[in-house]
Amino acid sequence: MYMLAPKIKSLIPKFCSFSSPVIQMNKKKKIQHPGKAVIKITKSPTKTLKRCTTSAAIVVDQQKKPKSRAKPNSNFQENHELVLESSTSSNFVEKYPILGPDFYQIDALDLAPRLLGKHLKKDDVILRITEVEAYRPNDSACHGRFGITARTAPVFGPGGHAYVYLCYGLHNMLNVVADKEGNGAAVLIRACAPVAGLETIQQRRGLMSEKPVLLAGPGKVGQALGISTEWSNHPLFTPGGLELLDGPEPEKILVGPRIGIDYALPEHVNALWRFAVADSPWISAPKKTLRPP
C-alpha cells in the first residue's frame, strides 16, 4: 500500500495524477490518517482525479467490460432451467388422458413425429417425449428384418404395445410398436424431458442432475422409467404400469438421419427418420445432424 507522508505531501502538484500504484489498490478500500489525504478506489468507466488537499480524495474509476457470450444454436435452447409439473398425477391424467390403441395403427414414419410432446408415465415418473426414431417394415435397420423371434415378436404385434430390448447387455431401449399386426414396425424413444418424479429419476439414473444429460439418450430413458425387457409387449393404452398419455403438439420439429445404424443400407442410413422437438435442450447427441424439415 502507498501512503502520503507529510514531507512528500508538500511536493504534490495542485493537480496530481497517480497511475499504477493507485490503480492496483483493492476495490473500494479506504485508508484514513488524521490530517492526511484520503485515497478511495471505486470502479466506473473512467479515471477521475480530484484536487488534493489535506482531506483530498483520489478516485480511480474502472469498470469491467461485459463478458461476451457465444451465440446459441437457434434450434436449441441453452437455458436448462427445469420446471416440473406441480399438479398431482390424477390431475395430470385428467388433462392428458391415456391414448387409445387406434392412435398407433399407422405407419411408424407417421407415428414418430406424432409422439413428440406426448408423455410416458410409470409410478410417480412422468416424462415428455422430445426425440424419436422411426423403424419401418423392410427397413434394413429395423429389428423386424430378422423375422419373428422370441426377442422381436412384440415388434410384429399390434400397434400400441411396448417393445423393449437390451442394447450392449446394459441399456433397456423402449420402443412403441406401430402399424397393424404383422407389419413389424416401431418407434424408438431417444430422449425425454422430466415432468414429474425428478427424485425417482435421479435415483434410478444414479445421477443427481437437472440437466439434459439425465434423459438425453434411449438407455437413460429406460433406466429413468425403471423398465426391463420384461415390459416388452406391454399395452401402453392400459391404465397401470407403463402408460402413454396425450400431450401438446410441439410448435416446431427437427429431422435428421438416425443414429448408430451404419450397418444398414445407404438409403436407410441417410433417411431422415429421426425427429426432435425444436428449441428443446433435452435432445441426444449428435445435434448437428438435425435441421428443420
mmCIF file with all atom_site columns, N, CA, C and O in Angstrom, residues 135-156:
data_model
loop_
_atom_site.group_PDB
_atom_site.id
_atom_site.type_symbol
_atom_site.label_atom_id
_atom_site.label_alt_id
_atom_site.label_comp_id
_atom_site.label_asym_id
_atom_site.label_entity_id
_atom_site.label_seq_id
_atom_site.pdbx_PDB_ins_code
_atom_site.Cartn_x
_atom_site.Cartn_y
_atom_site.Cartn_z
_atom_site.occupancy
_atom_site.B_iso_or_equiv
_atom_site.pdbx_formal_charge
_atom_site.auth_seq_id
_atom_site.auth_comp_id
_atom_site.auth_asym_id
_atom_site.auth_atom_id
_atom_site.pdbx_PDB_model_num
ATOM 1  N N  . TYR A 1 135 ? -38.738 -46.850 -37.274 1.00 0.00 ? 135 TYR A N  1
ATOM 2  C CA . TYR A 1 135 ? -38.208 -48.075 -37.882 1.00 0.00 ? 135 TYR A CA 1
ATOM 3  C C  . TYR A 1 135 ? -39.373 -48.797 -38.548 1.00 0.00 ? 135 TYR A C  1
ATOM 4  O O  . TYR A 1 135 ? -40.359 -49.147 -37.899 1.00 0.00 ? 135 TYR A O  1
ATOM 5  N N  . ARG A 1 136 ? -39.251 -49.013 -39.847 1.00 0.00 ? 136 ARG A N  1
ATOM 6  C CA . ARG A 1 136 ? -40.373 -49.458 -40.673 1.00 0.00 ? 136 ARG A CA 1
ATOM 7  C C  . ARG A 1 136 ? -40.179 -50.880 -41.210 1.00 0.00 ? 136 ARG A C  1
ATOM 8  O O  . ARG A 1 136 ? -39.078 -51.431 -41.160 1.00 0.00 ? 136 ARG A O  1
ATOM 9  N N  . PRO A 1 137 ? -41.258 -51.459 -41.752 1.00 0.00 ? 137 PRO A N  1
ATOM 10 C CA . PRO A 1 137 ? -41.112 -52.763 -42.434 1.00 0.00 ? 137 PRO A CA 1
ATOM 11 C C  . PRO A 1 137 ? -40.144 -52.635 -43.616 1.00 0.00 ? 137 PRO A C  1
ATOM 12 O O  . PRO A 1 137 ? -40.053 -51.578 -44.246 1.00 0.00 ? 137 PRO A O  1
ATOM 13 N N  . ASN A 1 138 ? -39.420 -53.681 -43.907 1.00 0.00 ? 138 ASN A N  1
ATOM 14 C CA . ASN A 1 138 ? -38.431 -53.702 -44.999 1.00 0.00 ? 138 ASN A CA 1
ATOM 15 C C  . ASN A 1 138 ? -37.330 -52.664 -44.794 1.00 0.00 ? 138 ASN A C  1
ATOM 16 O O  . ASN A 1 138 ? -36.687 -52.222 -45.748 1.00 0.00 ? 138 ASN A O  1
ATOM 17 N N  . ASP A 1 139 ? -37.118 -52.282 -43.555 1.00 0.00 ? 139 ASP A N  1
ATOM 18 C CA . ASP A 1 139 ? -36.069 -51.322 -43.177 1.00 0.00 ? 139 ASP A CA 1
ATOM 19 C C  . ASP A 1 139 ? -34.862 -52.135 -42.706 1.00 0.00 ? 139 ASP A C  1
ATOM 20 O O  . ASP A 1 139 ? -34.964 -52.910 -41.746 1.00 0.00 ? 139 ASP A O  1
ATOM 21 N N  . SER A 1 140 ? -33.731 -51.959 -43.374 1.00 0.00 ? 140 SER A N  1
ATOM 22 C CA . SER A 1 140 ? -32.543 -52.754 -43.029 1.00 0.00 ? 140 SER A CA 1
ATOM 23 C C  . SER A 1 140 ? -31.951 -52.382 -41.669 1.00 0.00 ? 140 SER A C  1
ATOM 24 O O  . SER A 1 140 ? -30.997 -53.018 -41.226 1.00 0.00 ? 140 SER A O  1
ATOM 25 N N  . ALA A 1 141 ? -32.505 -51.377 -41.012 1.00 0.00 ? 141 ALA A N  1
ATOM 26 C CA . ALA A 1 141 ? -32.059 -51.025 -39.659 1.00 0.00 ? 141 ALA A CA 1
ATOM 27 C C  . ALA A 1 141 ? -33.055 -51.472 -38.591 1.00 0.00 ? 141 ALA A C  1
ATOM 28 O O  . ALA A 1 141 ? -32.785 -51.333 -37.402 1.00 0.00 ? 141 ALA A O  1
ATOM 29 N N  . CYS A 1 142 ? -34.202 -52.016 -39.027 1.00 0.00 ? 142 CYS A N  1
ATOM 30 C CA . CYS A 1 142 ? -35.252 -52.432 -38.088 1.00 0.00 ? 142 CYS A CA 1
ATOM 31 C C  . CYS A 1 142 ? -35.020 -53.864 -37.606 1.00 0.00 ? 142 CYS A C  1
ATOM 32 O O  . CYS A 1 142 ? -34.568 -54.731 -38.378 1.00 0.00 ? 142 CYS A O  1
ATOM 33 N N  . HIS A 1 143 ? -35.335 -54.122 -36.348 1.00 0.00 ? 143 HIS A N  1
ATOM 34 C CA . HIS A 1 143 ? -35.185 -55.477 -35.817 1.00 0.00 ? 143 HIS A CA 1
ATOM 35 C C  . HIS A 1 143 ? -36.122 -56.453 -36.518 1.00 0.00 ? 143 HIS A C  1
ATOM 36 O O  . HIS A 1 143 ? -35.903 -57.666 -36.479 1.00 0.00 ? 143 HIS A O  1
ATOM 37 N N  . GLY A 1 144 ? -37.145 -55.927 -37.157 1.00 0.00 ? 144 GLY A N  1
ATOM 38 C CA . GLY A 1 144 ? -38.060 -56.803 -37.883 1.00 0.00 ? 144 GLY A CA 1
ATOM 39 C C  . GLY A 1 144 ? -37.404 -57.520 -39.045 1.00 0.00 ? 144 GLY A C  1
ATOM 40 O O  . GLY A 1 144 ? -37.952 -58.502 -39.568 1.00 0.00 ? 144 GLY A O  1
ATOM 41 N N  . ARG A 1 145 ? -36.237 -57.071 -39.467 1.00 0.00 ? 145 ARG A N  1
ATOM 42 C CA . ARG A 1 145 ? -35.533 -57.707 -40.596 1.00 0.00 ? 145 ARG A CA 1
ATOM 43 C C  . ARG A 1 145 ? -35.107 -59.135 -40.253 1.00 0.00 ? 145 ARG A C  1
ATOM 44 O O  . ARG A 1 145 ? -34.820 -59.940 -41.150 1.00 0.00 ? 145 ARG A O  1
ATOM 45 N N  . PHE A 1 146 ? -35.050 -59.455 -38.949 1.00 0.00 ? 146 PHE A N  1
ATOM 46 C CA . PHE A 1 146 ? -34.667 -60.807 -38.525 1.00 0.00 ? 146 PHE A CA 1
ATOM 47 C C  . PHE A 1 146 ? -35.862 -61.758 -38.554 1.00 0.00 ? 146 PHE A C  1
ATOM 48 O O  . PHE A 1 146 ? -35.703 -62.960 -38.331 1.00 0.00 ? 146 PHE A O  1
ATOM 49 N N  . GLY A 1 147 ? -37.052 -61.231 -38.804 1.00 0.00 ? 147 GLY A N  1
ATOM 50 C CA . GLY A 1 147 ? -38.249 -62.065 -38.746 1.00 0.00 ? 147 GLY A CA 1
ATOM 51 C C  . GLY A 1 147 ? -38.733 -62.206 -37.304 1.00 0.00 ? 147 GLY A C  1
ATOM 52 O O  . GLY A 1 147 ? -38.210 -61.563 -36.379 1.00 0.00 ? 147 GLY A O  1
ATOM 53 N N  . ILE A 1 148 ? -39.731 -63.022 -37.114 1.00 0.00 ? 148 ILE A N  1
ATOM 54 C CA . ILE A 1 148 ? -40.318 -63.198 -35.776 1.00 0.00 ? 148 ILE A CA 1
ATOM 55 C C  . ILE A 1 148 ? -39.456 -64.163 -34.969 1.00 0.00 ? 148 ILE A C  1
ATOM 56 O O  . ILE A 1 148 ? -39.289 -65.332 -35.330 1.00 0.00 ? 148 ILE A O  1
ATOM 57 N N  . THR A 1 149 ? -38.910 -63.663 -33.882 1.00 0.00 ? 149 THR A N  1
ATOM 58 C CA . THR A 1 149 ? -38.136 -64.472 -32.926 1.00 0.00 ? 149 THR A CA 1
ATOM 59 C C  . THR A 1 149 ? -38.704 -64.198 -31.537 1.00 0.00 ? 149 THR A C  1
ATOM 60 O O  . THR A 1 149 ? -39.593 -63.347 -31.357 1.00 0.00 ? 149 THR A O  1
ATOM 61 N N  . ALA A 1 150 ? -38.171 -64.885 -30.553 1.00 0.00 ? 150 ALA A N  1
ATOM 62 C CA . ALA A 1 150 ? -38.621 -64.653 -29.178 1.00 0.00 ? 150 ALA A CA 1
ATOM 63 C C  . ALA A 1 150 ? -38.380 -63.207 -28.761 1.00 0.00 ? 150 ALA A C  1
ATOM 64 O O  . ALA A 1 150 ? -39.157 -62.615 -28.012 1.00 0.00 ? 150 ALA A O  1
ATOM 65 N N  . ARG A 1 151 ? -37.297 -62.635 -29.294 1.00 0.00 ? 151 ARG A N  1
ATOM 66 C CA . ARG A 1 151 ? -36.961 -61.254 -28.945 1.00 0.00 ? 151 ARG A CA 1
ATOM 67 C C  . ARG A 1 151 ? -37.796 -60.244 -29.711 1.00 0.00 ? 151 ARG A C  1
ATOM 68 O O  . ARG A 1 151 ? -38.278 -59.251 -29.156 1.00 0.00 ? 151 ARG A O  1
ATOM 69 N N  . THR A 1 152 ? -37.974 -60.467 -31.015 1.00 0.00 ? 152 THR A N  1
ATOM 70 C CA . THR A 1 152 ? -38.614 -59.469 -31.876 1.00 0.00 ? 152 THR A CA 1
ATOM 71 C C  . THR A 1 152 ? -40.121 -59.647 -32.018 1.00 0.00 ? 152 THR A C  1
ATOM 72 O O  . THR A 1 152 ? -40.771 -58.814 -32.669 1.00 0.00 ? 152 THR A O  1
ATOM 73 N N  . ALA A 1 153 ? -40.688 -60.671 -31.439 1.00 0.00 ? 153 ALA A N  1
ATOM 74 C CA . ALA A 1 153 ? -42.121 -60.945 -31.604 1.00 0.00 ? 153 ALA A CA 1
ATOM 75 C C  . ALA A 1 153 ? -42.995 -59.723 -31.287 1.00 0.00 ? 153 ALA A C  1
ATOM 76 O O  . ALA A 1 153 ? -43.959 -59.460 -32.028 1.00 0.00 ? 153 ALA A O  1
ATOM 77 N N  . PRO A 1 154 ? -42.707 -58.942 -30.223 1.00 0.00 ? 154 PRO A N  1
ATOM 78 C CA . PRO A 1 154 ? -43.557 -57.778 -29.946 1.00 0.00 ? 154 PRO A CA 1
ATOM 79 C C  . PRO A 1 154 ? -43.593 -56.757 -31.074 1.00 0.00 ? 154 PRO A C  1
ATOM 80 O O  . PRO A 1 154 ? -44.593 -56.055 -31.241 1.00 0.00 ? 154 PRO A O  1
ATOM 81 N N  . VAL A 1 155 ? -42.510 -56.647 -31.871 1.00 0.00 ? 155 VAL A N  1
ATOM 82 C CA . VAL A 1 155 ? -42.479 -55.689 -32.978 1.00 0.00 ? 155 VAL A CA 1
ATOM 83 C C  . VAL A 1 155 ? -43.547 -56.029 -34.014 1.00 0.00 ? 155 VAL A C  1
ATOM 84 O O  . VAL A 1 155 ? -44.083 -55.131 -34.681 1.00 0.00 ? 155 VAL A O  1
ATOM 85 N N  . PHE A 1 156 ? -43.890 -57.298 -34.135 1.00 0.00 ? 156 PHE A N  1
ATOM 86 C CA . PHE A 1 156 ? -44.877 -57.749 -35.117 1.00 0.00 ? 156 PHE A CA 1
ATOM 87 C C  . PHE A 1 156 ? -46.289 -57.786 -34.533 1.00 0.00 ? 156 PHE A C  1
ATOM 88 O O  . PHE A 1 156 ? -47.228 -58.171 -35.227 1.00 0.00 ? 156 PHE A O  1
#
